[in-house]
Coordinates of C-alpha atoms in Angstrom, one line a residue:
M293 CA 1.0 10.6 -10.2
N294 CA -2.6 9.6 -10.6
F295 CA -3.9 6.5 -8.9
C296 CA -7.1 4.5 -8.5
L297 CA -7.6 2.6 -5.3
A298 CA -10.0 -0.3 -4.5
L299 CA -10.4 -1.8 -1.0
R300 CA -11.8 -5.3 -0.6
G301 CA -11.4 -6.6 2.9
F302 CA -7.6 -6.8 3.5
Y303 CA -6.8 -6.8 -0.3
V304 CA -5.6 -3.5 -1.8
M305 CA -5.4 -3.0 -5.5
L306 CA -3.4 0.0 -6.7
K307 CA -3.1 1.4 -10.2
F308 CA -0.3 3.9 -10.7
R309 CA 0.3 6.1 -13.8
D310 CA 3.4 8.3 -13.7
F311 CA 3.4 10.4 -16.9
A312 CA 6.8 12.1 -16.0
K313 CA 8.8 8.9 -16.3
S314 CA 9.0 6.3 -19.0
P315 CA 8.1 3.5 -18.7
P316 CA 5.5 3.9 -15.8
L317 CA 6.0 2.1 -12.5
G318 CA 5.4 -1.6 -13.0
G319 CA 5.2 -1.4 -16.8
A320 CA 2.1 -1.7 -19.0
G321 CA -1.1 -1.5 -17.0
V322 CA 0.8 -0.6 -13.8
D323 CA -1.0 -2.8 -11.3
A324 CA 0.2 -3.8 -7.9
H325 CA -1.7 -6.3 -5.8
L326 CA -1.0 -6.3 -2.0
K327 CA -2.1 -8.6 0.7
H328 CA -1.6 -8.2 4.5
E329 CA -0.5 -11.2 6.6
G330 CA -3.2 -10.7 9.2
E331 CA -7.0 -11.0 9.0
G332 CA -7.7 -7.3 9.7
A333 CA -9.5 -5.3 7.0
V334 CA -7.7 -2.2 5.7
I335 CA -9.4 0.9 7.1
Q336 CA -7.0 3.7 6.1
I337 CA -4.3 4.3 3.5
Q338 CA -1.8 7.1 3.2
F339 CA 0.6 7.5 0.3
L340 CA 4.0 9.0 1.0
T341 CA 4.5 11.3 -2.0
N342 CA 7.8 11.0 -3.8
E343 CA 9.0 8.4 -1.2
G344 CA 7.9 5.2 -3.0
A345 CA 6.0 4.1 0.1
L346 CA 2.5 3.6 1.5
I347 CA 1.2 3.3 5.0
T348 CA -1.9 1.2 5.8
A349 CA -3.9 0.8 9.0
T350 CA -5.9 -2.3 9.6
S351 CA -8.9 -3.1 11.8
D352 CA -6.7 -5.2 14.1
D353 CA -4.8 -2.1 15.2
V354 CA -1.7 -2.7 13.1
V355 CA 0.1 0.0 11.0
H356 CA 2.2 -1.3 8.0
L357 CA 4.8 0.6 6.0
W358 CA 5.0 -0.7 2.4
N359 CA 8.0 -0.1 0.1
F360 CA 7.3 0.3 -3.6
R361 CA 10.9 1.0 -4.7
Q362 CA 11.5 -2.7 -5.6
K363 CA 9.9 -5.0 -8.1
K364 CA 7.6 -6.6 -5.6
P365 CA 6.0 -4.3 -3.0
E366 CA 6.5 -5.6 0.6
V367 CA 5.9 -4.6 4.2
V368 CA 9.2 -3.3 5.7
H369 CA 7.8 -2.4 9.1
S370 CA 4.7 -3.1 11.2
L371 CA 3.6 -1.7 14.4
K372 CA 0.8 -3.2 16.7
F373 CA -1.1 -0.8 18.9
Q374 CA -2.8 -1.7 22.2
R375 CA -6.0 0.1 23.2
E376 CA -6.1 1.7 26.6
R377 CA -9.0 0.9 28.8

């Protein structure tokens, strides 16, 4: 699966192209637009290969687990970290 990723603040735009399946995820163009609830910028993204999931970490110390196995991607779990002093 090839993908292109663009980060703009807390918006994430993903383009997927899966040549092994027909039709590709999301149909023609295969775009998915995601937006986090909080105001933290996305600082890291990890794709879970063959799981239909994505993990994002934001600048406000929150990790989100996204599910792509449905029509509209959504956050299924979030975890807020506290920094030790």
